[in-house]
PDB file of C-alpha atoms in Angstrom:
ATOM      1  CA  LEU A1415      34.481 -51.709 -71.321  1.00  0.00           C
ATOM      2  CA  PHE A1416      32.897 -49.027 -73.440  1.00  0.00           C
ATOM      3  CA  PRO A1417      34.669 -47.605 -76.476  1.00  0.00           C
ATOM      4  CA  ARG A1418      35.829 -44.027 -76.396  1.00  0.00           C
ATOM      5  CA  LEU A1419      34.118 -41.528 -78.655  1.00  0.00           C
ATOM      6  CA  GLU A1420      36.934 -41.231 -81.166  1.00  0.00           C
ATOM      7  CA  PHE A1421      36.894 -45.012 -81.731  1.00  0.00           C
ATOM      8  CA  MET A1422      33.153 -45.103 -82.335  1.00  0.00           C
ATOM      9  CA  HIS A1423      33.623 -43.348 -85.674  1.00  0.00           C
ATOM     10  CA  VAL A1424      35.436 -46.454 -86.938  1.00  0.00           C
ATOM     11  CA  LEU A1425      32.060 -48.206 -86.913  1.00  0.00           C
ATOM     12  CA  TRP A1426      31.131 -46.234 -90.037  1.00  0.00           C
ATOM     13  CA  VAL A1427      33.765 -48.253 -91.868  1.00  0.00           C
ATOM     14  CA  TRP A1428      32.259 -51.440 -90.441  1.00  0.00           C
ATOM     15  CA  ILE A1429      28.736 -50.487 -91.566  1.00  0.00           C
ATOM     16  CA  ILE A1430      29.838 -49.570 -95.064  1.00  0.00           C
ATOM     17  CA  ALA A1431      32.542 -52.181 -95.650  1.00  0.00           C
ATOM     18  CA  VAL A1432      31.230 -55.200 -93.780  1.00  0.00           C
ATOM     19  CA  VAL A1433      27.454 -54.916 -93.761  1.00  0.00           C
ATOM     20  CA  LEU A1434      26.894 -53.242 -97.089  1.00  0.00           C
ATOM     21  CA  GLY A1435      30.037 -54.469 -98.824  1.00  0.00           C
ATOM     22  CA  TRP A1436      29.792 -58.155 -97.948  1.00  0.00           C
ATOM     23  CA  THR A1437      26.075 -58.223 -98.676  1.00  0.00           C
ATOM     24  CA  LEU A1438      26.648 -56.845-102.164  1.00  0.00           C
ATOM     25  CA  VAL A1439      29.721 -59.013-102.773  1.00  0.00           C
ATOM     26  CA  TYR A1440      27.858 -62.155-101.670  1.00  0.00           C
ATOM     27  CA  ASP A1441      24.978 -61.276-103.971  1.00  0.00           C
ATOM     28  CA  TYR A1442      27.381 -60.641-106.876  1.00  0.00           C
ATOM     29  CA  TRP A1443      29.504 -63.788-106.407  1.00  0.00           C
ATOM     30  CA  THR A1444      26.759 -66.305-105.739  1.00  0.00           C
ATOM     31  CA  GLY A1445      23.951 -64.730-107.722  1.00  0.00           C
ATOM     32  CA  GLU A1446      21.728 -65.575-104.791  1.00  0.00           C
ATOM     33  CA  ALA A1447      19.678 -62.582-103.693  1.00  0.00           C
ATOM     34  CA  VAL A1448      19.292 -63.069 -99.947  1.00  0.00           C
ATOM     35  CA  TYR A1449      18.018 -59.532 -99.461  1.00  0.00           C
ATOM     36  CA  ASP A1450      16.525 -57.187-102.015  1.00  0.00           C
ATOM     37  CA  GLN A1451      17.785 -53.619-102.410  1.00  0.00           C
ATOM     38  CA  TRP A1452      15.109 -52.165-100.109  1.00  0.00           C
ATOM     39  CA  GLU A1453      15.991 -54.534 -97.270  1.00  0.00           C
ATOM     40  CA  ILE A1454      19.705 -53.793 -97.636  1.00  0.00           C
ATOM     41  CA  SER A1455      19.157 -50.020 -97.638  1.00  0.00           C
ATOM     42  CA  TYR A1456      16.723 -50.332 -94.700  1.00  0.00           C
ATOM     43  CA  ARG A1457      19.270 -52.298 -92.627  1.00  0.00           C
ATOM     44  CA  VAL A1458      22.081 -49.854 -93.427  1.00  0.00           C
ATOM     45  CA  PHE A1459      19.773 -46.946 -92.590  1.00  0.00           C
ATOM     46  CA  LEU A1460      18.805 -48.465 -89.222  1.00  0.00           C
ATOM     47  CA  LEU A1461      22.432 -49.203 -88.356  1.00  0.00           C
ATOM     48  CA  SER A1462      23.422 -45.663 -89.326  1.00  0.00           C
ATOM     49  CA  ILE A1463      20.675 -44.068 -87.228  1.00  0.00           C
ATOM     50  CA  THR A1464      21.591 -46.292 -84.281  1.00  0.00           C
ATOM     51  CA  LEU A1465      25.249 -45.323 -84.607  1.00  0.00           C
ATOM     52  CA  VAL A1466      24.392 -41.611 -84.740  1.00  0.00           C
ATOM     53  CA  VAL A1467      22.314 -41.939 -81.548  1.00  0.00           C
ATOM     54  CA  ALA A1468      25.128 -43.901 -79.861  1.00  0.00           C
ATOM     55  CA  ILE A1469      27.714 -41.270 -80.833  1.00  0.00           C
ATOM     56  CA  VAL A1470      25.540 -38.437 -79.486  1.00  0.00           C
ATOM     57  CA  LYS A1471      24.915 -40.311 -76.223  1.00  0.00           C
ATOM     58  CA  LYS A1472      28.607 -41.163 -75.867  1.00  0.00           C
ATOM     59  CA  PHE A1473      29.524 -37.511 -76.416  1.00  0.00           C
ATOM     60  CA  GLU A1474      27.123 -36.457 -73.650  1.00  0.00           C
ATOM     61  CA  ILE A1475      28.448 -39.130 -71.283  1.00  0.00           C
ATOM     62  CA  GLU A1476      32.085 -38.154 -71.866  1.00  0.00           C
ATOM     63  CA  LYS A1477      31.290 -34.437 -71.543  1.00  0.00           C
ATOM     64  CA  ASN A1478      29.474 -34.992 -68.247  1.00  0.00           C
ATOM     65  CA  SER A1479      32.317 -37.179 -67.024  1.00  0.00           C
ATOM     66  CA  ARG A1480      34.875 -34.456 -67.804  1.00  0.00           C
ATOM     67  CA  LEU A1481      32.714 -31.826 -66.100  1.00  0.00           C
ATOM     68  CA  LYS A1482      32.311 -34.027 -63.007  1.00  0.00           C
ATOM     69  CA  PHE A1483      36.066 -34.617 -62.891  1.00  0.00           C
ATOM     70  CA  ALA A1484      36.748 -30.863 -63.133  1.00  0.00           C
ATOM     71  CA  LYS A1485      34.172 -30.183 -60.396  1.00  0.00           C
ATOM     72  CA  ASP A1486      35.744 -32.824 -58.146  1.00  0.00           C
ATOM     73  CA  MET A1487      39.206 -31.366 -58.713  1.00  0.00           C
ATOM     74  CA  ARG A1488      37.960 -27.860 -57.818  1.00  0.00           C
ATOM     75  CA  ALA A1489      36.307 -29.221 -54.669  1.00  0.00           C
ATOM     76  CA  LYS A1490      39.497 -31.048 -53.727  1.00  0.00           C
ATOM     77  CA  ASN A1491      41.529 -27.880 -54.258  1.00  0.00           C
ATOM     78  CA  GLN A1492      39.082 -25.843 -52.157  1.00  0.00           C
ATOM     79  CA  SER A1493      39.227 -28.443 -49.371  1.00  0.00           C
ATOM     80  CA  ARG A1494      43.006 -28.306 -49.437  1.00  0.00           C
ATOM     81  CA  LYS A1495      42.918 -24.508 -49.140  1.00  0.00           C
ATOM     82  CA  MET A1496      40.408 -24.685 -46.292  1.00  0.00           C
ATOM     83  CA  PHE A1497      42.544 -27.253 -44.516  1.00  0.00           C
ATOM     84  CA  CYS A1498      45.583 -24.976 -44.802  1.00  0.00           C
ATOM     85  CA  VAL A1499      43.645 -22.132 -43.177  1.00  0.00           C
ATOM     86  CA  LEU A1500      41.952 -24.240 -40.504  1.00  0.00           C
ATOM     87  CA  GLU A1501      45.040 -26.164 -39.431  1.00  0.00           C
ATOM     88  CA  TYR A1502      46.358 -22.989 -37.783  1.00  0.00           C
ATOM     89  CA  MET A1503      43.028 -22.311 -36.046  1.00  0.00           C
ATOM     90  CA  MET A1504      42.106 -25.764 -34.673  1.00  0.00           C
ATOM     91  CA  PRO A1505      43.777 -29.017 -33.674  1.00  0.00           C
ATOM     92  CA  TYR A1506      44.684 -31.355 -36.520  1.00  0.00           C
ATOM     93  CA  HIS A1507      42.377 -34.170 -35.332  1.00  0.00           C
ATOM     94  CA  VAL A1508      39.345 -31.848 -35.530  1.00  0.00           C
ATOM     95  CA  VAL A1509      40.009 -30.360 -38.963  1.00  0.00           C
ATOM     96  CA  GLY A1510      39.944 -33.643 -40.920  1.00  0.00           C
ATOM     97  CA  PRO A1511      36.514 -34.878 -39.727  1.00  0.00           C
ATOM     98  CA  MET A1512      35.124 -31.353 -39.968  1.00  0.00           C
ATOM     99  CA  LEU A1513      36.064 -31.113 -43.646  1.00  0.00           C
ATOM    100  CA  ALA A1514      34.853 -34.639 -44.368  1.00  0.00           C
ATOM    101  CA  ASP A1515      31.396 -34.019 -42.889  1.00  0.00           C
ATOM    102  CA  PRO A1516      30.676 -30.283 -42.566  1.00  0.00           C
ATOM    103  CA  GLY A1517      27.300 -30.678 -40.880  1.00  0.00           C
ATOM    104  CA  ALA A1518      28.420 -33.088 -38.161  1.00  0.00           C
ATOM    105  CA  VAL A1519      28.747 -32.151 -34.522  1.00  0.00           C
ATOM    106  CA  ILE A1520      32.386 -31.391 -33.638  1.00  0.00           C
ATOM    107  CA  ALA A1521      32.153 -31.895 -29.884  1.00  0.00           C
ATOM    108  CA  GLU A1522      29.586 -33.458 -27.601  1.00  0.00           C
TER     109      GLU A1522
END
C-alpha cells in the first residue's frame, strides 16, 4: 500500500512538473492569474517540506523494519540451534513447547 523509499523521490518531479509547471503554463496560456507568485511559491514550498518529512519518516520506518527482520532472523537461528542441542537431552514433544514459551511450566 505504501510506496517504497526509492519511489518517493519521483514525487519531486510531480511537484515541479505538475504543480509548478501546469500552474505557470495555465497562467501563460489563458492569461488568467488564478494564483499570484507568492501563493504559487508558498504551495510549492509546503509540498516540498511535506515531501521531505515524508521521506525522512519513510526512511526511519524502512530502517526499523529491516532491523526487526534481522533481529527476528537471529532469534530464529538461535532457536534452531537451541532445538538441535535440546533434542538430544529431552523428548521431542517437550522441546517444542519449551522453546515456544520459555517461562511456562514443563510438567505438572
